[in-house]
């Protein structure tokens, strides 16, 4: 703010001049000729003299672009509805809307081109930091102005100009030009940081545009396919987690008004593209995603858990006498890109856990375990902040998820250190299994549901975690001292099986083993016949097994 | 057994903002460079029109079965896109060549004979470059010319 | 029970990657060839 006298007017005059040059026939390829001429103009007006001045110039340009867009969109709305409330577009209004979009773009795109050219031509080719500093400056301005716009205009906020600036700037800076190669990764990082700042939880009115950018073919290609050594994967997983965190409270209540259904369905489409093109990405980042997705959001979670490496051939789960423990991949430890133990809170719990796993002390550990996992503070993790202790809020899901996986990983390492593989006998009678059995017995229905979900979230493609946790779930079923536990294990599996496809391989083989292996006496339980449609469902699954 | 969780005031407010933007959904064209002639699905076409491109419509084989005129139209009207790239490949498969200096496509005759240092005997698509450049409608010509 | 994910306009059996033609989170069908920018040889840019 507090621009020098006359800067705003000067900016507008200069920007208009640039826009004219940009659209003229003599602009030259990539506006190169126009740019050479215009830089002189900027120098004459002293715009490039100081860092502060060019920042102010850019800020005024962004505001100018925004105002132009708003004006032209408001014109359309006036024409369409005589000033009434906007209605979802019909054909004629869509034409009007696209015409004024073109007008908007004819102002915004030249500005973006100017920014991109200034970035490309700033600093020496060998010193990319000047370029990236300039990019971060502009992106920071767009964020600042947009957030100010949101706070000022609330429901009247209009995402179009910001969407256009960010999208076109990303496309400009990802063109296959040698001058950009040295900053490709830094550009991805800058945009990731910007989109994280503008994440839906902070800028809900920008969510649709945000997801358009994050799932744009060029953005996905750069992030997941082209960036070397998969350096974009961690960045992209952070953005996806931002989206899940925003959706979580609404999905958690399964009350999906149209705007949310739209966003949710859009998210499913993006995940399907990732499942099809980058399954390894979903495999390696599944843990963080499942921490953010609410436990009742079954199909979306199944979609993520169904991913398996493209070079892997999954044996048909219904193969008679399938010997899971003979599969070559079953002993391989899956990659998980986060430090699980850091999610086990409070620290005291983690220390006592390690101590208990090592030498089964403190002996009170098992009796205190549930208390540690109960929510005494507003829940972290799935972004739902209700007051602790409310229904569905008694436990810290993130800590419970981490504890289960952490203990499982320790158990697998322990078993493998003895040259064994997980089986009903090798997983039994261990500190690890004591903890799991204690959780199964000691928890109330809600807590046990979260606990069993934490296990079921590891039932994926053939790997050592799938194997161990499949055995664990079956072991807990077999050793349960109350039918309620067995029923709840069945429910957790069943609710993941009855939803539409896809279904994780590990889930299928666990359930098939449960209903096929007579040692679990599955069919003898009353709950199998609790309702005709449930009984029919079990029988239909059983038939497909036989 | 989790039951529902009360939404916080912040969630309520964010939802209202999401809802407001729902009535201003982005257009697919918002993500694309401005294309004067064929922006990406700017309008809803009547349902009885084909709503989805035919299968494999983004392959050279598909383009190769298009008429020469159609391929020229695509080449000159959809420049800078994958369609232009595919049209160029299909034209080459139909034994056309691109004269890079005059942006004209031409077909060599059986015994190519150089006429000047820039042109050789063949069938040229005369493309009214000047009128095209100004996107003029009137006297816009697009014709085969035999250069003997 | 979730939704039928095969009806979201994505060809999930495609041997090719989907993302290069992905029409976006709300698109019922993939991008058409004319929607996709391509860095064609400079001399093709007649306009």
mmCIF file of N, CA and C in Angstrom, chain B residues 28-112:
data_model
loop_
_atom_site.group_PDB
_atom_site.id
_atom_site.type_symbol
_atom_site.label_atom_id
_atom_site.label_comp_id
_atom_site.label_asym_id
_atom_site.label_seq_id
_atom_site.Cartn_x
_atom_site.Cartn_y
_atom_site.Cartn_z
ATOM 1 N N UNK B 28 -13.661 -25.201 -18.458
ATOM 2 C CA UNK B 28 -12.459 -25.938 -18.903
ATOM 3 C C UNK B 28 -11.557 -25.000 -19.704
ATOM 4 N N UNK B 29 -12.151 -24.012 -20.364
ATOM 5 C CA UNK B 29 -11.325 -23.103 -21.187
ATOM 6 C C UNK B 29 -10.439 -22.219 -20.309
ATOM 7 N N UNK B 30 -10.766 -22.099 -19.016
ATOM 8 C CA UNK B 30 -9.965 -21.229 -18.138
ATOM 9 C C UNK B 30 -8.540 -21.743 -18.009
ATOM 10 N N UNK B 31 -8.383 -23.055 -18.269
ATOM 11 C CA UNK B 31 -7.050 -23.656 -18.100
ATOM 12 C C UNK B 31 -6.254 -23.671 -19.382
ATOM 13 N N UNK B 32 -6.860 -23.193 -20.454
ATOM 14 C CA UNK B 32 -6.175 -23.351 -21.744
ATOM 15 C C UNK B 32 -5.790 -21.991 -22.307
ATOM 16 N N UNK B 33 -4.718 -22.010 -23.087
ATOM 17 C CA UNK B 33 -4.381 -20.769 -23.794
ATOM 18 C C UNK B 33 -5.599 -20.343 -24.623
ATOM 19 N N UNK B 34 -5.713 -19.036 -24.830
ATOM 20 C CA UNK B 34 -6.852 -18.527 -25.581
ATOM 21 C C UNK B 34 -6.816 -19.066 -27.001
ATOM 22 N N UNK B 35 -7.903 -19.689 -27.415
ATOM 23 C CA UNK B 35 -7.990 -20.155 -28.802
ATOM 24 C C UNK B 35 -9.184 -19.445 -29.415
ATOM 25 N N UNK B 36 -8.876 -18.541 -30.364
ATOM 26 C CA UNK B 36 -9.926 -17.681 -30.899
ATOM 27 C C UNK B 36 -11.042 -18.538 -31.473
ATOM 28 N N UNK B 37 -10.669 -19.523 -32.298
ATOM 29 C CA UNK B 37 -11.713 -20.225 -33.051
ATOM 30 C C UNK B 37 -12.403 -21.303 -32.248
ATOM 31 N N UNK B 38 -11.592 -22.088 -31.549
ATOM 32 C CA UNK B 38 -12.230 -23.269 -30.942
ATOM 33 C C UNK B 38 -11.868 -23.350 -29.470
ATOM 34 N N UNK B 39 -12.392 -22.465 -28.636
ATOM 35 C CA UNK B 39 -12.102 -22.581 -27.190
ATOM 36 C C UNK B 39 -12.625 -23.923 -26.694
ATOM 37 N N UNK B 40 -12.132 -24.369 -25.571
ATOM 38 C CA UNK B 40 -12.470 -25.707 -25.112
ATOM 39 C C UNK B 40 -13.879 -25.733 -24.535
ATOM 40 N N UNK B 41 -14.784 -26.342 -25.245
ATOM 41 C CA UNK B 41 -16.170 -26.528 -24.781
ATOM 42 C C UNK B 41 -16.735 -25.275 -24.091
ATOM 43 N N UNK B 42 -16.778 -24.140 -24.771
ATOM 44 C CA UNK B 42 -17.318 -22.957 -24.086
ATOM 45 C C UNK B 42 -18.834 -23.037 -23.951
ATOM 46 N N UNK B 43 -19.510 -23.768 -24.833
ATOM 47 C CA UNK B 43 -20.979 -23.780 -24.739
ATOM 48 C C UNK B 43 -21.478 -25.211 -24.680
ATOM 49 N N UNK B 44 -22.667 -25.360 -24.095
ATOM 50 C CA UNK B 44 -23.280 -26.681 -24.033
ATOM 51 C C UNK B 44 -23.937 -26.942 -25.384
ATOM 52 N N UNK B 45 -23.528 -27.986 -26.087
ATOM 53 C CA UNK B 45 -24.180 -28.277 -27.373
ATOM 54 C C UNK B 45 -25.411 -29.148 -27.101
ATOM 55 N N UNK B 46 -26.392 -29.109 -28.013
ATOM 56 C CA UNK B 46 -27.607 -29.909 -27.800
ATOM 57 C C UNK B 46 -27.241 -31.376 -27.556
ATOM 58 N N UNK B 47 -28.006 -32.011 -26.712
ATOM 59 C CA UNK B 47 -27.680 -33.366 -26.297
ATOM 60 C C UNK B 47 -27.570 -34.334 -27.473
ATOM 61 N N UNK B 48 -28.326 -34.041 -28.567
ATOM 62 C CA UNK B 48 -28.279 -35.035 -29.665
ATOM 63 C C UNK B 48 -26.993 -34.889 -30.482
ATOM 64 N N UNK B 49 -26.211 -33.838 -30.157
ATOM 65 C CA UNK B 49 -24.892 -33.746 -30.827
ATOM 66 C C UNK B 49 -23.971 -34.747 -30.131
ATOM 67 N N UNK B 50 -22.957 -35.264 -30.804
ATOM 68 C CA UNK B 50 -22.016 -36.159 -30.105
ATOM 69 C C UNK B 50 -21.324 -35.376 -28.995
ATOM 70 N N UNK B 51 -21.446 -35.864 -27.765
ATOM 71 C CA UNK B 51 -20.891 -35.128 -26.627
ATOM 72 C C UNK B 51 -19.455 -35.557 -26.344
ATOM 73 N N UNK B 52 -19.091 -36.719 -26.890
ATOM 74 C CA UNK B 52 -17.755 -37.213 -26.539
ATOM 75 C C UNK B 52 -16.999 -37.476 -27.836
ATOM 76 N N UNK B 53 -15.730 -37.137 -27.893
ATOM 77 C CA UNK B 53 -14.981 -37.406 -29.144
ATOM 78 C C UNK B 53 -15.043 -38.901 -29.463
ATOM 79 N N UNK B 54 -15.040 -39.269 -30.733
ATOM 80 C CA UNK B 54 -15.056 -40.697 -31.080
ATOM 81 C C UNK B 54 -13.783 -41.373 -30.530
ATOM 82 N N UNK B 55 -13.856 -42.663 -30.268
ATOM 83 C CA UNK B 55 -12.682 -43.344 -29.695
ATOM 84 C C UNK B 55 -11.475 -43.235 -30.636
ATOM 85 N N UNK B 56 -10.307 -43.159 -30.034
ATOM 86 C CA UNK B 56 -9.033 -43.098 -30.791
ATOM 87 C C UNK B 56 -8.968 -41.880 -31.698
ATOM 88 N N UNK B 57 -9.733 -40.848 -31.367
ATOM 89 C CA UNK B 57 -9.735 -39.679 -32.273
ATOM 90 C C UNK B 57 -8.466 -38.869 -32.107
ATOM 91 N N UNK B 58 -7.602 -39.290 -31.165
ATOM 92 C CA UNK B 58 -6.346 -38.521 -31.055
ATOM 93 C C UNK B 58 -5.185 -39.376 -31.544
ATOM 94 N N UNK B 59 -5.441 -40.095 -32.657
ATOM 95 C CA UNK B 59 -4.332 -40.906 -33.211
ATOM 96 C C UNK B 59 -4.127 -40.522 -34.681
ATOM 97 N N UNK B 60 -2.921 -40.784 -35.156
ATOM 98 C CA UNK B 60 -2.612 -40.472 -36.556
ATOM 99 C C UNK B 60 -3.496 -41.305 -37.485
ATOM 100 N N UNK B 61 -3.748 -42.560 -37.119
ATOM 101 C CA UNK B 61 -4.596 -43.414 -37.981
ATOM 102 C C UNK B 61 -5.950 -42.750 -38.217
ATOM 103 N N UNK B 62 -6.510 -42.217 -37.159
ATOM 104 C CA UNK B 62 -7.825 -41.560 -37.297
ATOM 105 C C UNK B 62 -7.691 -40.367 -38.242
ATOM 106 N N UNK B 63 -6.672 -39.582 -38.035
ATOM 107 C CA UNK B 63 -6.498 -38.368 -38.864
ATOM 108 C C UNK B 63 -6.213 -38.740 -40.315
ATOM 109 N N UNK B 64 -5.537 -39.865 -40.481
ATOM 110 C CA UNK B 64 -5.154 -40.256 -41.843
ATOM 111 C C UNK B 64 -6.378 -40.565 -42.695
ATOM 112 N N UNK B 65 -7.462 -40.907 -42.030
ATOM 113 C CA UNK B 65 -8.666 -41.248 -42.804
ATOM 114 C C UNK B 65 -9.490 -40.002 -43.117
ATOM 115 N N UNK B 66 -9.044 -38.870 -42.608
ATOM 116 C CA UNK B 66 -9.787 -37.632 -42.899
ATOM 117 C C UNK B 66 -9.416 -37.148 -44.289
ATOM 118 N N UNK B 67 -10.315 -36.326 -44.883
ATOM 119 C CA UNK B 67 -10.012 -35.852 -46.244
ATOM 120 C C UNK B 67 -8.869 -34.852 -46.180
ATOM 121 N N UNK B 68 -8.217 -34.650 -47.304
ATOM 122 C CA UNK B 68 -7.086 -33.714 -47.358
ATOM 123 C C UNK B 68 -7.534 -32.330 -46.937
ATOM 124 N N UNK B 69 -8.723 -31.907 -47.447
ATOM 125 C CA UNK B 69 -9.205 -30.558 -47.094
ATOM 126 C C UNK B 69 -9.399 -30.436 -45.591
ATOM 127 N N UNK B 70 -9.953 -31.491 -45.011
ATOM 128 C CA UNK B 70 -10.182 -31.416 -43.548
ATOM 129 C C UNK B 70 -8.850 -31.275 -42.836
ATOM 130 N N UNK B 71 -7.896 -32.032 -43.282
ATOM 131 C CA UNK B 71 -6.584 -31.961 -42.618
ATOM 132 C C UNK B 71 -5.978 -30.576 -42.775
ATOM 133 N N UNK B 72 -6.145 -29.964 -43.955
ATOM 134 C CA UNK B 72 -5.619 -28.600 -44.121
ATOM 135 C C UNK B 72 -6.352 -27.650 -43.181
ATOM 136 N N UNK B 73 -7.659 -27.817 -43.088
ATOM 137 C CA UNK B 73 -8.446 -26.933 -42.207
ATOM 138 C C UNK B 73 -7.906 -27.057 -40.782
ATOM 139 N N UNK B 74 -7.735 -28.288 -40.360
ATOM 140 C CA UNK B 74 -7.246 -28.498 -38.987
ATOM 141 C C UNK B 74 -5.861 -27.899 -38.847
ATOM 142 N N UNK B 75 -5.017 -28.098 -39.829
ATOM 143 C CA UNK B 75 -3.636 -27.611 -39.741
ATOM 144 C C UNK B 75 -3.609 -26.092 -39.590
ATOM 145 N N UNK B 76 -4.415 -25.399 -40.399
ATOM 146 C CA UNK B 76 -4.322 -23.937 -40.408
ATOM 147 C C UNK B 76 -5.189 -23.290 -39.335
ATOM 148 N N UNK B 77 -6.246 -23.973 -38.917
ATOM 149 C CA UNK B 77 -7.128 -23.333 -37.921
ATOM 150 C C UNK B 77 -6.769 -23.698 -36.502
ATOM 151 N N UNK B 78 -6.135 -24.819 -36.302
ATOM 152 C CA UNK B 78 -5.911 -25.264 -34.913
ATOM 153 C C UNK B 78 -4.423 -25.267 -34.615
ATOM 154 N N UNK B 79 -3.787 -24.183 -34.980
ATOM 155 C CA UNK B 79 -2.327 -24.210 -34.874
ATOM 156 C C UNK B 79 -1.871 -24.216 -33.418
ATOM 157 N N UNK B 80 -0.734 -24.821 -33.183
ATOM 158 C CA UNK B 80 -0.189 -24.878 -31.822
ATOM 159 C C UNK B 80 -0.821 -25.945 -30.969
ATOM 160 N N UNK B 81 -1.650 -26.788 -31.574
ATOM 161 C CA UNK B 81 -2.298 -27.837 -30.755
ATOM 162 C C UNK B 81 -1.879 -29.213 -31.258
ATOM 163 N N UNK B 82 -2.285 -30.188 -30.475
ATOM 164 C CA UNK B 82 -1.975 -31.565 -30.842
ATOM 165 C C UNK B 82 -2.681 -31.936 -32.138
ATOM 166 N N UNK B 83 -3.849 -31.314 -32.371
ATOM 167 C CA UNK B 83 -4.587 -31.597 -33.614
ATOM 168 C C UNK B 83 -3.768 -31.183 -34.822
ATOM 169 N N UNK B 84 -3.110 -30.037 -34.738
ATOM 170 C CA UNK B 84 -2.288 -29.592 -35.872
ATOM 171 C C UNK B 84 -1.138 -30.562 -36.093
ATOM 172 N N UNK B 85 -0.562 -30.990 -35.008
ATOM 173 C CA UNK B 85 0.565 -31.929 -35.077
ATOM 174 C C UNK B 85 0.119 -33.229 -35.742
ATOM 175 N N UNK B 86 -1.035 -33.745 -35.334
ATOM 176 C CA UNK B 86 -1.546 -34.992 -35.918
ATOM 177 C C UNK B 86 -1.936 -34.794 -37.378
ATOM 178 N N UNK B 87 -2.499 -33.618 -37.690
ATOM 179 C CA UNK B 87 -2.877 -33.348 -39.090
ATOM 180 C C UNK B 87 -1.629 -33.320 -39.962
ATOM 181 N N UNK B 88 -0.556 -32.715 -39.448
ATOM 182 C CA UNK B 88 0.690 -32.650 -40.235
ATOM 183 C C UNK B 88 1.226 -34.053 -40.486
ATOM 184 N N UNK B 89 1.180 -34.888 -39.448
ATOM 185 C CA UNK B 89 1.684 -36.256 -39.625
ATOM 186 C C UNK B 89 0.817 -37.002 -40.646
ATOM 187 N N UNK B 90 -0.504 -36.789 -40.542
ATOM 188 C CA UNK B 90 -1.402 -37.499 -41.471
ATOM 189 C C UNK B 90 -1.182 -37.006 -42.898
ATOM 190 N N UNK B 91 -0.956 -35.717 -43.081
ATOM 191 C CA UNK B 91 -0.709 -35.184 -44.429
ATOM 192 C C UNK B 91 0.558 -35.804 -45.005
ATOM 193 N N UNK B 92 1.556 -35.935 -44.175
ATOM 194 C CA UNK B 92 2.803 -36.538 -44.693
ATOM 195 C C UNK B 92 2.534 -37.977 -45.101
ATOM 196 N N UNK B 93 1.685 -38.655 -44.351
ATOM 197 C CA UNK B 93 1.368 -40.044 -44.718
ATOM 198 C C UNK B 93 0.558 -40.075 -46.008
ATOM 199 N N UNK B 94 -0.124 -38.952 -46.301
ATOM 200 C CA UNK B 94 -0.845 -38.893 -47.580
ATOM 201 C C UNK B 94 0.058 -38.288 -48.647
ATOM 202 N N UNK B 95 1.358 -38.347 -48.393
ATOM 203 C CA UNK B 95 2.436 -37.946 -49.332
ATOM 204 C C UNK B 95 2.397 -36.452 -49.659
ATOM 205 N N UNK B 96 1.972 -35.629 -48.659
ATOM 206 C CA UNK B 96 2.120 -34.169 -48.836
ATOM 207 C C UNK B 96 3.402 -33.734 -48.128
ATOM 208 N N UNK B 97 3.959 -32.636 -48.587
ATOM 209 C CA UNK B 97 5.129 -32.076 -47.927
ATOM 210 C C UNK B 97 4.876 -30.637 -47.560
ATOM 211 N N UNK B 98 5.555 -30.153 -46.541
ATOM 212 C CA UNK B 98 5.312 -28.774 -46.072
ATOM 213 C C UNK B 98 6.442 -27.883 -46.550
ATOM 214 N N UNK B 99 6.074 -26.815 -47.289
ATOM 215 C CA UNK B 99 7.090 -25.882 -47.787
ATOM 216 C C UNK B 99 7.324 -24.861 -46.695
ATOM 217 N N UNK B 100 8.417 -25.011 -45.931
ATOM 218 C CA UNK B 100 8.545 -24.219 -44.695
ATOM 219 C C UNK B 100 8.608 -22.726 -44.977
ATOM 220 N N UNK B 101 9.089 -22.353 -46.145
ATOM 221 C CA UNK B 101 9.213 -20.896 -46.356
ATOM 222 C C UNK B 101 7.852 -20.285 -46.666
ATOM 223 N N UNK B 102 7.050 -20.979 -47.436
ATOM 224 C CA UNK B 102 5.760 -20.373 -47.814
ATOM 225 C C UNK B 102 4.601 -21.048 -47.107
ATOM 226 N N UNK B 103 4.895 -21.853 -46.111
ATOM 227 C CA UNK B 103 3.853 -22.499 -45.312
ATOM 228 C C UNK B 103 2.796 -23.147 -46.197
ATOM 229 N N UNK B 104 3.275 -23.697 -47.303
ATOM 230 C CA UNK B 104 2.296 -24.349 -48.195
ATOM 231 C C UNK B 104 2.571 -25.837 -48.207
ATOM 232 N N UNK B 105 1.525 -26.612 -48.334
ATOM 233 C CA UNK B 105 1.696 -28.056 -48.499
ATOM 234 C C UNK B 105 1.690 -28.376 -49.981
ATOM 235 N N UNK B 106 2.529 -29.305 -50.386
ATOM 236 C CA UNK B 106 2.496 -29.661 -51.806
ATOM 237 C C UNK B 106 2.793 -31.137 -51.982
ATOM 238 N N UNK B 107 2.336 -31.660 -53.129
ATOM 239 C CA UNK B 107 2.588 -33.072 -53.432
ATOM 240 C C UNK B 107 3.527 -33.140 -54.628
ATOM 241 N N UNK B 108 4.573 -33.863 -54.485
ATOM 242 C CA UNK B 108 5.494 -34.024 -55.611
ATOM 243 C C UNK B 108 4.804 -34.810 -56.702
ATOM 244 N N UNK B 109 5.133 -34.453 -57.948
ATOM 245 C CA UNK B 109 4.665 -35.306 -59.045
ATOM 246 C C UNK B 109 5.660 -36.439 -59.228
ATOM 247 N N UNK B 110 5.278 -37.354 -60.106
ATOM 248 C CA UNK B 110 6.067 -38.597 -60.220
ATOM 249 C C UNK B 110 7.550 -38.250 -60.399
ATOM 250 N N UNK B 111 7.838 -37.491 -61.490
ATOM 251 C CA UNK B 111 9.277 -37.229 -61.668
ATOM 252 C C UNK B 111 9.505 -35.785 -61.213
ATOM 253 N N UNK B 112 9.859 -35.605 -59.922
ATOM 254 C CA UNK B 112 10.010 -34.212 -59.441
ATOM 255 C C UNK B 112 11.065 -33.472 -60.263
#
